[in-house]
Coordinates of C-alpha atoms in Angstrom, one line a residue:
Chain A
X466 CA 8.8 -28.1 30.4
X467 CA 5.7 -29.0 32.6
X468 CA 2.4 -28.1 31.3
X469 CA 2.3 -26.2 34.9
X470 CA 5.3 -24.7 34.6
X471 CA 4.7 -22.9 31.3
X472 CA 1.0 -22.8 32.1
X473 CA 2.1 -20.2 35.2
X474 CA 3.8 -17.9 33.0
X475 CA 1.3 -17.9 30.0
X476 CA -0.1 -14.8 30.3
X477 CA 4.0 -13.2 30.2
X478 CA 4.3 -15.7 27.1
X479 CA 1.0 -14.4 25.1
X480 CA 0.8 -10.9 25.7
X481 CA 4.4 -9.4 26.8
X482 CA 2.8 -8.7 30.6
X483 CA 5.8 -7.8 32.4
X484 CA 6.2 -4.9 35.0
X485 CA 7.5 -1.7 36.3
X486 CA 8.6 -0.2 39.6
X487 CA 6.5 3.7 39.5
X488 CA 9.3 4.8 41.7
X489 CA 12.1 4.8 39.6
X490 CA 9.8 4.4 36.6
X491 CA 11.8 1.2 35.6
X492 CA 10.4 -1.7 33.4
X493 CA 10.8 -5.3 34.0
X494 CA 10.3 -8.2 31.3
X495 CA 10.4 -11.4 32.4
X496 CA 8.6 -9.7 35.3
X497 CA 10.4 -9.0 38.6
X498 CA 9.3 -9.4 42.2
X499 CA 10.5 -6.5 43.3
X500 CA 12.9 -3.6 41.8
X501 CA 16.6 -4.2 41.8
X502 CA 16.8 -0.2 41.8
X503 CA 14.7 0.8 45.1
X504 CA 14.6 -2.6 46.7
X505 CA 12.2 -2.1 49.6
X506 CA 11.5 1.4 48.7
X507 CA 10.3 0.3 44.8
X508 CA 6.5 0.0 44.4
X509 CA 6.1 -3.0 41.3
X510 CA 3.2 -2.8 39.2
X511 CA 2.1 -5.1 36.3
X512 CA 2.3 -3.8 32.2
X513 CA 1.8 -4.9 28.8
X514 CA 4.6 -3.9 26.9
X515 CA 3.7 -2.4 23.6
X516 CA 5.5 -5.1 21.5
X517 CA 7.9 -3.0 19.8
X518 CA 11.5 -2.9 20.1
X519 CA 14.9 -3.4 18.6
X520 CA 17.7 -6.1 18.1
X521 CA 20.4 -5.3 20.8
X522 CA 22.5 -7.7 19.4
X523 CA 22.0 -11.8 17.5
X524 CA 23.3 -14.9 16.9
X525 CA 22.2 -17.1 14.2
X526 CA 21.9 -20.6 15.1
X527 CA 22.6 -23.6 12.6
X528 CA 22.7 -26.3 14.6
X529 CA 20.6 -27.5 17.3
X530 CA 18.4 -29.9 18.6
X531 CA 14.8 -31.0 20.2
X532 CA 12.3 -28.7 19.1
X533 CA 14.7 -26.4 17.0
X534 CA 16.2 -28.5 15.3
X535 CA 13.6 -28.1 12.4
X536 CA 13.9 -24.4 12.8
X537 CA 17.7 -23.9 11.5
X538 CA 19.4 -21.5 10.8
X539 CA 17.2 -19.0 13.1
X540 CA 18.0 -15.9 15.0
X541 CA 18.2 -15.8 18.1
X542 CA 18.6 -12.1 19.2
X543 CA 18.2 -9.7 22.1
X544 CA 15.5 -7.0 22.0
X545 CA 15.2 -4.3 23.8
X546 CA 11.5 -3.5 24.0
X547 CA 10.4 0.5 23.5
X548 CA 9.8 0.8 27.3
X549 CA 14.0 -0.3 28.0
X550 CA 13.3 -3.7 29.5
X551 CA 15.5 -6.2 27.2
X552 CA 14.6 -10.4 26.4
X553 CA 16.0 -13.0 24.5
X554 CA 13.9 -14.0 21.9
X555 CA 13.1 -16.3 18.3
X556 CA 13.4 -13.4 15.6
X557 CA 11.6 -15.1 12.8
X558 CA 13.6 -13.5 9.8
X559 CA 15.8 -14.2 6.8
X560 CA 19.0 -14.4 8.3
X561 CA 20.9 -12.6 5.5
X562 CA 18.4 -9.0 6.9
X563 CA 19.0 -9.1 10.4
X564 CA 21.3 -6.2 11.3
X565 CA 22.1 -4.3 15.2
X566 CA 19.2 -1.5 15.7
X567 CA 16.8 -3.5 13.2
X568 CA 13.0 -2.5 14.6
X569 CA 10.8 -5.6 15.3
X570 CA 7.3 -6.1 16.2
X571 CA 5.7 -9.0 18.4
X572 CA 4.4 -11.9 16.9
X573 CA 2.1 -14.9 18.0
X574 CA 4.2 -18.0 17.7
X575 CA 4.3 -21.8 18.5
X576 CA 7.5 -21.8 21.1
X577 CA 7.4 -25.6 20.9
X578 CA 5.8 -29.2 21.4
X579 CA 5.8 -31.8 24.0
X580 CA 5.9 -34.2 20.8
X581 CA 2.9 -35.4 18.8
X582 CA 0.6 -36.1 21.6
X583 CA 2.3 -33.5 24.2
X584 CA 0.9 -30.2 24.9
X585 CA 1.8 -27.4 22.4
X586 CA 3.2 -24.2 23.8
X587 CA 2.9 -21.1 22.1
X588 CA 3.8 -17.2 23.1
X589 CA 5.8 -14.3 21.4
X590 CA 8.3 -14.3 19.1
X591 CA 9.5 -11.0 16.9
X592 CA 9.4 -10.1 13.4
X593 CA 11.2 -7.1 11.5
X594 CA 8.6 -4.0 11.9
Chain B
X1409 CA -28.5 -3.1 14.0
X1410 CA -25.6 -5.7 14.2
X1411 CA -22.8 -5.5 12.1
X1412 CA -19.0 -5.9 11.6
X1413 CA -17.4 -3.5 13.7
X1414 CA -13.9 -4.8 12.8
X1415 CA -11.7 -6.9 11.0
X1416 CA -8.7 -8.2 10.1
X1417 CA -6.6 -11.3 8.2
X1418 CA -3.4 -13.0 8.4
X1419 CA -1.8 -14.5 5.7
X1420 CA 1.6 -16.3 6.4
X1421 CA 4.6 -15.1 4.2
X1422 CA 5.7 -18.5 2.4
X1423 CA 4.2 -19.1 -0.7
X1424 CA 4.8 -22.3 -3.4
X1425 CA 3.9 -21.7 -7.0
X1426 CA 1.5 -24.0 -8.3
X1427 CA 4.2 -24.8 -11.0
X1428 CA 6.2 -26.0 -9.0
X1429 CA 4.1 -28.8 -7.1
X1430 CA 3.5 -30.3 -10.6
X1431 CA 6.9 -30.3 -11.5
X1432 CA 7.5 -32.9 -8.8
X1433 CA 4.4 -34.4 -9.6
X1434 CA 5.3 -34.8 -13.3
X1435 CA 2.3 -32.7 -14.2
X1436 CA 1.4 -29.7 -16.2
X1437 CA 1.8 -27.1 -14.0
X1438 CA 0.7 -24.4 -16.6
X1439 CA -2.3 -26.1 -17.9
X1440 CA -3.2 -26.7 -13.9
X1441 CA -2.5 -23.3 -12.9
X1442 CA -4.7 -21.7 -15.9
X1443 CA -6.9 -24.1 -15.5
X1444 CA -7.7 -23.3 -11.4
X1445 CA -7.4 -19.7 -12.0
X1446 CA -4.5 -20.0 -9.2
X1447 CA -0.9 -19.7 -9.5
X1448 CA 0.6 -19.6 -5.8
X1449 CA -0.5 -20.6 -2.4
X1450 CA 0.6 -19.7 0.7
X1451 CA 2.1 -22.2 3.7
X1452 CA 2.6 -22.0 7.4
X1453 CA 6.5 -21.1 8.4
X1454 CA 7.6 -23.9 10.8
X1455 CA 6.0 -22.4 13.9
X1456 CA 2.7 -21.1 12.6
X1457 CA -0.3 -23.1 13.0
X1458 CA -4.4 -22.3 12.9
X1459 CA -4.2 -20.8 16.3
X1460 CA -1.3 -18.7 15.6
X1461 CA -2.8 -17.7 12.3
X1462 CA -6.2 -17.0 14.2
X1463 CA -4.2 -15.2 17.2
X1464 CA -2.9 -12.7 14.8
X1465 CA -6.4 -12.0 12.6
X1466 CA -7.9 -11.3 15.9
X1467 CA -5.6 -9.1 16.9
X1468 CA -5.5 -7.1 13.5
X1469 CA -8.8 -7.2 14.2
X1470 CA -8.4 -5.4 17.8
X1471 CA -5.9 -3.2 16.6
X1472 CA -8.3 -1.4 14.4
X1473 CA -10.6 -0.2 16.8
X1474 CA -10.3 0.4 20.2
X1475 CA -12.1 -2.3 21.5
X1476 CA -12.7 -3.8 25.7
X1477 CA -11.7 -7.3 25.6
X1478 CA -13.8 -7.1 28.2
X1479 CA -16.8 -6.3 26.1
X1480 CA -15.9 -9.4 24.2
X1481 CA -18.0 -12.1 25.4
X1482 CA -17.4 -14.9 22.9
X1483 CA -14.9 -16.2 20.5
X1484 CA -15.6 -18.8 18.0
X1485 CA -13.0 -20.7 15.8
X1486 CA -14.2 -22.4 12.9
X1487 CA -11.2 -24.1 10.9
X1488 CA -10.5 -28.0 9.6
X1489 CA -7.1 -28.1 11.3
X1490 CA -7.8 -27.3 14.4
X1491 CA -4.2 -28.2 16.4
X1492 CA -5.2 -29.9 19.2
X1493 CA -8.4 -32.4 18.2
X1494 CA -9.5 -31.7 22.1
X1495 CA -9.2 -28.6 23.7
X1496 CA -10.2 -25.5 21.7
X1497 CA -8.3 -23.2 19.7
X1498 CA -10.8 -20.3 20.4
X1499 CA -9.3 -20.2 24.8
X1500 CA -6.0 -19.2 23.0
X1501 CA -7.2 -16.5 20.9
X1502 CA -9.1 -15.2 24.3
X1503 CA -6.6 -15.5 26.3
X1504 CA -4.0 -13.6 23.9
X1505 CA -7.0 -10.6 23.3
X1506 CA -7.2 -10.2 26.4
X1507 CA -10.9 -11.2 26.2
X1508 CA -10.5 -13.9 29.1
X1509 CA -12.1 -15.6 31.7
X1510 CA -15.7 -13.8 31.4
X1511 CA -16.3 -15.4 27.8
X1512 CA -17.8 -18.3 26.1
X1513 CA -15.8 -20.0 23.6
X1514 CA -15.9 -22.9 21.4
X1515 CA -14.6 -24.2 18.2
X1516 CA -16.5 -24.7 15.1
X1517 CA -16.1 -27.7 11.9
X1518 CA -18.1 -27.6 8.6
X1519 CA -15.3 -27.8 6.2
X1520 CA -14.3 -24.6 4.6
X1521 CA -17.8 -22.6 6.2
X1522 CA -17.1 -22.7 9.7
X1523 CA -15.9 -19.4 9.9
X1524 CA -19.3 -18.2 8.8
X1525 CA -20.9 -20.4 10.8
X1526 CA -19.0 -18.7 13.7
X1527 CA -20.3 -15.7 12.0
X1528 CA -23.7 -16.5 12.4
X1529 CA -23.4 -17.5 16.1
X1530 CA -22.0 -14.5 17.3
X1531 CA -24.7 -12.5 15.4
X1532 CA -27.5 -14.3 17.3
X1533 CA -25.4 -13.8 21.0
X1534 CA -25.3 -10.1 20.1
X1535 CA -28.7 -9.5 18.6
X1536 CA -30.1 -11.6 21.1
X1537 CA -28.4 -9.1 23.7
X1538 CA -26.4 -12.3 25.6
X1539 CA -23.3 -10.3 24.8
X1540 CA -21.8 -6.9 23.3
X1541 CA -19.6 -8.0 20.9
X1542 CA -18.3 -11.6 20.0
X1543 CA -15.0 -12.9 17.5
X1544 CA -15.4 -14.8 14.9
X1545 CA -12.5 -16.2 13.2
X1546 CA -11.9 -18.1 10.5
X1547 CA -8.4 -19.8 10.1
X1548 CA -6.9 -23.1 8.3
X1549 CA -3.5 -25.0 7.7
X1550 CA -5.1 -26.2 5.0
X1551 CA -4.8 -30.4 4.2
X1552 CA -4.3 -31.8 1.2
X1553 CA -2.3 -35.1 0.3
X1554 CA 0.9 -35.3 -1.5
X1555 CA -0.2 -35.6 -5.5
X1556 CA -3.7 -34.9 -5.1
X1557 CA -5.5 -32.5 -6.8
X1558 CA -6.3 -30.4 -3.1
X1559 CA -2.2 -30.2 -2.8
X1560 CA -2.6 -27.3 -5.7
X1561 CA -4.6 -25.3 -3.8
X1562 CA -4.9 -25.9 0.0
X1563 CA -3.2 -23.0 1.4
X1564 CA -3.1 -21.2 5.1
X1565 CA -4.4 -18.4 5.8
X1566 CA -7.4 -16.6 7.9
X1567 CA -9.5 -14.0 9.1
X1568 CA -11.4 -12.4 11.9
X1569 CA -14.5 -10.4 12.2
X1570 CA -15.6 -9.0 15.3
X1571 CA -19.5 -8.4 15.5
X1572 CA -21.5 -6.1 18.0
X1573 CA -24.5 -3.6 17.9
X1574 CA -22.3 -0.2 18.0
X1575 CA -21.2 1.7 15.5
X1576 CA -20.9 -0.9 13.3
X1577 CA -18.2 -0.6 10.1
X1578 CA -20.6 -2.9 8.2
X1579 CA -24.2 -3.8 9.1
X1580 CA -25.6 -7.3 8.4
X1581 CA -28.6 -7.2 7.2
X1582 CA -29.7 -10.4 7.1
X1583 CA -28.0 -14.1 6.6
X1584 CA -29.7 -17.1 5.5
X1585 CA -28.0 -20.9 5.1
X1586 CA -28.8 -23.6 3.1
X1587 CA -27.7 -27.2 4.1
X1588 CA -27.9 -30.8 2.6
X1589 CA -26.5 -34.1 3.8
X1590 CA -24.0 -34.2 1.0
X1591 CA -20.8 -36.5 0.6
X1592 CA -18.6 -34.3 -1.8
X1593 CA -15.7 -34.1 1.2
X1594 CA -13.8 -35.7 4.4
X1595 CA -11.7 -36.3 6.4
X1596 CA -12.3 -39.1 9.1
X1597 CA -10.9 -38.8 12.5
X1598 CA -7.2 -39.6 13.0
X1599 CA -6.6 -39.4 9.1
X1600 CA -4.2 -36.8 8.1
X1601 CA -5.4 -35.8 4.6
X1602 CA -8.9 -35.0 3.7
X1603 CA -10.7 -37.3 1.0
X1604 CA -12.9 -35.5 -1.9
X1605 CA -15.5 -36.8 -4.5
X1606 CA -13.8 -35.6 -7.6
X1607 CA -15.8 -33.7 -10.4
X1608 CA -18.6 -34.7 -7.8
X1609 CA -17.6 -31.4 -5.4
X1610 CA -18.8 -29.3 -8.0
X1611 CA -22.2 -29.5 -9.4
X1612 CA -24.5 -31.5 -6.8
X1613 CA -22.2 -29.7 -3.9
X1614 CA -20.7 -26.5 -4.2
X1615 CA -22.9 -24.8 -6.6
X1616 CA -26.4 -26.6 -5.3
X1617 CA -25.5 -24.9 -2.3
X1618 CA -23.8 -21.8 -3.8
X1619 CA -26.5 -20.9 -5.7
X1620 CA -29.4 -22.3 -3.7
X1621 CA -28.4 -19.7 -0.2
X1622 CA -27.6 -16.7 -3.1
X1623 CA -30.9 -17.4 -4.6
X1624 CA -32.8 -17.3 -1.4
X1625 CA -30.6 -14.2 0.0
X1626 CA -32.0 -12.4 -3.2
X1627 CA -35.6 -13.3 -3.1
X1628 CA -35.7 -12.6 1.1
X1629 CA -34.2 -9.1 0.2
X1630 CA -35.8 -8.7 -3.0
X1631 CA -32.5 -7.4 -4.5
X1632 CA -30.6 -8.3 -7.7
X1633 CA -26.6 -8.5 -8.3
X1634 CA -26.4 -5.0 -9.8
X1635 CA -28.1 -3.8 -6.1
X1636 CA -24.6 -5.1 -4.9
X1637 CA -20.7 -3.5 -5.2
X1638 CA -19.1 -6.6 -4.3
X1639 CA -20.0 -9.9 -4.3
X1640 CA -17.9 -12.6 -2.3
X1641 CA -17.7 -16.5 -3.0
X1642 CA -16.2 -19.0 -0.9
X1643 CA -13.4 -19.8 -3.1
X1644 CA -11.9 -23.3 -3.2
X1645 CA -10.2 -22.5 -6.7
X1646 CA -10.3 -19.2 -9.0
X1647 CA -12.7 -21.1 -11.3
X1648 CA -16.0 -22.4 -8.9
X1649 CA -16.5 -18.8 -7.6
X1650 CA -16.2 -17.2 -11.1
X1651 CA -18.7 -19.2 -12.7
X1652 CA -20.9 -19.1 -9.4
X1653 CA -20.6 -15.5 -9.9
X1654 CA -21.9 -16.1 -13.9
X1655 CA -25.0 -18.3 -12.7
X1656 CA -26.2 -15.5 -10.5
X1657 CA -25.5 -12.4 -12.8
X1658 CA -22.7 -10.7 -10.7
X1659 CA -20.0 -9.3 -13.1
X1660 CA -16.7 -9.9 -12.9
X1661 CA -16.2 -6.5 -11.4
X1662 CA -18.4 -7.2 -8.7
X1663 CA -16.4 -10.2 -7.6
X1664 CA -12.5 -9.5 -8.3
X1665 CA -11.9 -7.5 -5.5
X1666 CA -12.9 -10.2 -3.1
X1667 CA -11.0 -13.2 -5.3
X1668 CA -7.7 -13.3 -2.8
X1669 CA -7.6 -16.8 -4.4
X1670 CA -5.5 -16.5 -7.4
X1671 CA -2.1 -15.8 -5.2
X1672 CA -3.1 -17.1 -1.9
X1673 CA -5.2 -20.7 -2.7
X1674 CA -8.0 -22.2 -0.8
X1675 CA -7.6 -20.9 3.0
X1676 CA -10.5 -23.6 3.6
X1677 CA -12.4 -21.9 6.9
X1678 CA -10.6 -19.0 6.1
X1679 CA -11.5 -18.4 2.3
X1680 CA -14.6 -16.3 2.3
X1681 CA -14.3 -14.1 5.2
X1682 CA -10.3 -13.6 3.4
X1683 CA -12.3 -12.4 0.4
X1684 CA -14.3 -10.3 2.6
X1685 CA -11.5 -8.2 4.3
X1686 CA -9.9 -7.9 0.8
X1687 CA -13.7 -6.0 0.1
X1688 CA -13.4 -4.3 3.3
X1689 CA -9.9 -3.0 2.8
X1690 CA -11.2 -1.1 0.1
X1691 CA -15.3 -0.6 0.9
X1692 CA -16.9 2.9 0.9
X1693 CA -19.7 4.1 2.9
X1694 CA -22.7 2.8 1.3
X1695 CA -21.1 0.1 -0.5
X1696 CA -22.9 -3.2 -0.5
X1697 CA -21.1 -6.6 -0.1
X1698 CA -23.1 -10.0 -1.2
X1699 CA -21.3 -13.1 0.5
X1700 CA -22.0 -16.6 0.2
X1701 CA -19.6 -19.4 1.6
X1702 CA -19.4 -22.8 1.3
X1703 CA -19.0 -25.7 3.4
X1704 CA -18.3 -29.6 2.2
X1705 CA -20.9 -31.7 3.8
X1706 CA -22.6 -29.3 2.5
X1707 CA -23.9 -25.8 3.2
X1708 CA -23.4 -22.5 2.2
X1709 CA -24.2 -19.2 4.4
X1710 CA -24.9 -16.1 2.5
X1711 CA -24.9 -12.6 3.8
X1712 CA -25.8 -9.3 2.6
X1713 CA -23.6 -6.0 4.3
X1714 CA -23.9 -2.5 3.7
X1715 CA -20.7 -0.7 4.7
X1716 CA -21.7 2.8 7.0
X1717 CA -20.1 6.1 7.3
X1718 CA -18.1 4.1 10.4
X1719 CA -15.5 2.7 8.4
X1720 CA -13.8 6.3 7.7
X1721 CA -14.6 7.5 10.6
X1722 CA -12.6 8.5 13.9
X1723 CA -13.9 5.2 15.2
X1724 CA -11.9 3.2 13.3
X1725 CA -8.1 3.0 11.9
X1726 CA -8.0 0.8 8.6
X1727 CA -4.6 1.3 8.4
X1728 CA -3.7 -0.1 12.2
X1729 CA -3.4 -3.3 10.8
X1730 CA -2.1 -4.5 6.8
X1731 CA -4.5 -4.7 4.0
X1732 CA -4.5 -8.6 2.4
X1733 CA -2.9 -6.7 -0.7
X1734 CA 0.0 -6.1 1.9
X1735 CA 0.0 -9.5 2.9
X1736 CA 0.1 -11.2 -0.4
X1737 CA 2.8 -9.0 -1.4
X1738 CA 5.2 -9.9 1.8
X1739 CA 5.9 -13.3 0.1
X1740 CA 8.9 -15.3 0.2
X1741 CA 8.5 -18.0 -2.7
X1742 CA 9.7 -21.4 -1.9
X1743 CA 10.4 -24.6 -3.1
X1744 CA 9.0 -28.2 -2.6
X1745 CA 11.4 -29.4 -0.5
X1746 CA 11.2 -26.6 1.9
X1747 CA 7.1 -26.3 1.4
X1748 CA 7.5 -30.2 2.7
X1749 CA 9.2 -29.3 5.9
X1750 CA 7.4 -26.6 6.3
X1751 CA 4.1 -28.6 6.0
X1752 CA 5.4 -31.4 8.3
X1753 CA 5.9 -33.9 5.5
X1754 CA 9.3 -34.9 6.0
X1755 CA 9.1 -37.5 8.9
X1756 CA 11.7 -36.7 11.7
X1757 CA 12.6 -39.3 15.1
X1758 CA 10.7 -38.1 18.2

């Protein structure tokens, strides 16, 4: 990834800013441009999610490559955040304790590496809560 | 009058017992633990680093009092291991408080004191009225190389303080340093492992200093040990910070509280103001706290706190963010192999 690229969407990364639409009261992470819901009528605002959620549904990956290889086996799970918006996401846990409905909490985390003299990207991951 | 006015740490959940790194070594690991005064030490998991250790003590920090990131108008980092050896770790911790763009920032070196020297800044910015409150974080990955006596103890682990002028938790009521040109530890640039003087870190470096900042701290108050509840020692082992402790007169009372080193190991930057929240986690209005860090290179910052009627009040939530009794005691316990991946020993093709 471009240092640009992930440089754009930093502030979505660090601190779960995603959005809603305050007509149909919807929430949006990754954030959206506009609602799905109301379309044109929709009015899209920004928010911080609280970090708090639970796991949808996992998988727990044991092989891979690049900058996960290192990281097997890992859970890779969907979370659907307190407010309803869902993301897929690193859940840094033993992979024997992950379980459906398990509540997690945001963490600060190094997403990866553009190698040893790349730039180092880092954002949210999830822990068990 | 400026003060803490909140706090937190991180610790991350591996640990490696002391035992254990001798067993590989071929060494004693019983007679080294005992001898230390530590027996485990904690290690990054594969995607923690200072800044994500720093990230998270700064936001336990945050989420135990309702503090403006916009009131926050610098953050200092002072740490050996430092990820990126241009471009600072303390933009990340702003940027992921919430404390950016109207900030200054900066990161700090001075061996295992530069997250009192961050400390100290951030109490001049504030009392000097520049800015309302300021973080200052200290955070390591600690360095040690494979064999060497550091590998016992270099652990990771930090912690953040945020100073301003209201309502403080814990007022400072004065700091004083004490500094020498002293070789006792290094690391030159672009060398991975740090490089230490032996027997010669203790007496000419860590306790000249040690003693010499306590010494003056007690004359410029006119206090003596028993004036304090807790006394704080930057604590590369469980042994220099006891016997530090002795010189002075502080009991062993005074100084347990604060000693996170016996299960966590030498957080470098990170290892007083770690023994610090430990005192804070548990501090009572009215409650004095005597620290004094050290620094290789050398220097040592002392600092004497009284705790205020703040800390239990509506103001603040100690329990918004875990204790470091909760965070030594979320371990997972590993062994070398794993502590070597972990650490970033085990050489992989780019």
């Amino acid at each position: 990834m471009s240092v640009a690229r992930f440089w754009r969407k930093q502030q979505n990364r660090y601190n779960l800013i995603g959005n809603q639409c305050t007509v149909c009261g919807k929430y949006f992470y990754p954030p959206r441009g506009f609602c799905p819901v109301c379309r044109r009528d929709g009015k899209i605002v920004e928010h911080q999610f609280k970090g708090t959620g639970k796991v949808v549904t996992f998988s727990i990956i044991r092989s891979s490559s690049g900058n996960f290889k290192l990281l097997t086996p890992y859970v890779l799970a969907i979370i659907e955040l307190d407010e309803g918006s869902r993301l897929t996401t690193h859940l840094v846990c033993d992979i024997d304790k992950v379980y459906i409905g398990m509540p997690v909490k945001r963490v600060f985390r190094k997403l990866g590496e553009e190698g040893s003299s790349g730039a180092i990207f880092y954002g949210t991951k999830f822990v068990p809560a | 009058m400026v003060g803490i006015i909140s706090y937190g740490a991180y610790i991350p959940r591996y640990r490696i017992k002391i035992e254990e790194i001798a067993r590989v070594w071929g060494a004693n690991g019983t007679e080294i633990a005992r001898g230390l005064g530590v027996f485990e030490k904690a290690l990054p998991d594969m995607d923690e680093d200072t800044i994500t250790i720093s990230v998270e003590a700064a936001r336990a920090a945050m989420a135990r009092r309702k503090v403006d990131p916009a009131d926050i108008g610098a953050v200092y980092v002072g740490s050996e291991s430092h990820p990126y050896a241009v471009k600072p770790t303390a933009v990340t911790v702003g940027e992921a408080i919430g404390a950016t763009p109207v900030m200054t920032a900066a990161d700090y070196e001075f061996a295992c004191k530069a997250g009192t020297a961050a400390v100290q800044t951030s109490m001049g910015l504030v009392k000097s009225g520049m800015v309302n409150c300021a973080v200052a974080v200290g955070a390591d990955v600690a360095q040690g190389e494979p064999g060497d006596a550091l590998e016992y103890t270099a652990a990771a682990g930090g912690a953040a303080l945020i100073i301003g002028n209201d309502d403080p938790i814990a007022e400072i009521n004065h700091t004083c340093s004490f500094t020498t040109d002293t070789p006792d530890f290094w690391r030159r640039e672009n060398k991975p492992y740090p490089r230490h003087g032996g027997r010669f870190t203790g007496e000419p470096a860590y306790f000249k200093h040690v003693i010499g900042a306590s010494k003056m701290m007690l004359e410029k108050m006119g206090t003596k040990p028993s004036d304090y509840t807790y006394a704080v020692f930057h604590q590369p082992n469980g042994k220099f910070p006891t016997q530090a402790a002795s010189m002075l007169g502080f009991s062993m009372e005074q100084i347990k509280p604060g000693l996170a080193v016996t299960y966590l190991g030498n957080t470098y930057s990170g290892a007083s103001m770690v023994g610090l929240s430990a005192v804070l986690d548990i501090a009572k209005p009215g409650d004095r706290i005597f620290m004094t860090s050290y620094g290789s290179g050398s220097g040592s910052d002392s600092f004497d706190i009284t705790v205020t009627d703040v800390i239990n009040s509506d103001l603040f939530n100690r329990d918004a963010a875990p204790t470091v009794s909760d965070l030594l005691a979320d371990k997972k316990i590993v062994d070398y192999a794993v502590y070597a991946k972990h650490k970033g020993k085990v050489v992989m093709m780019e």
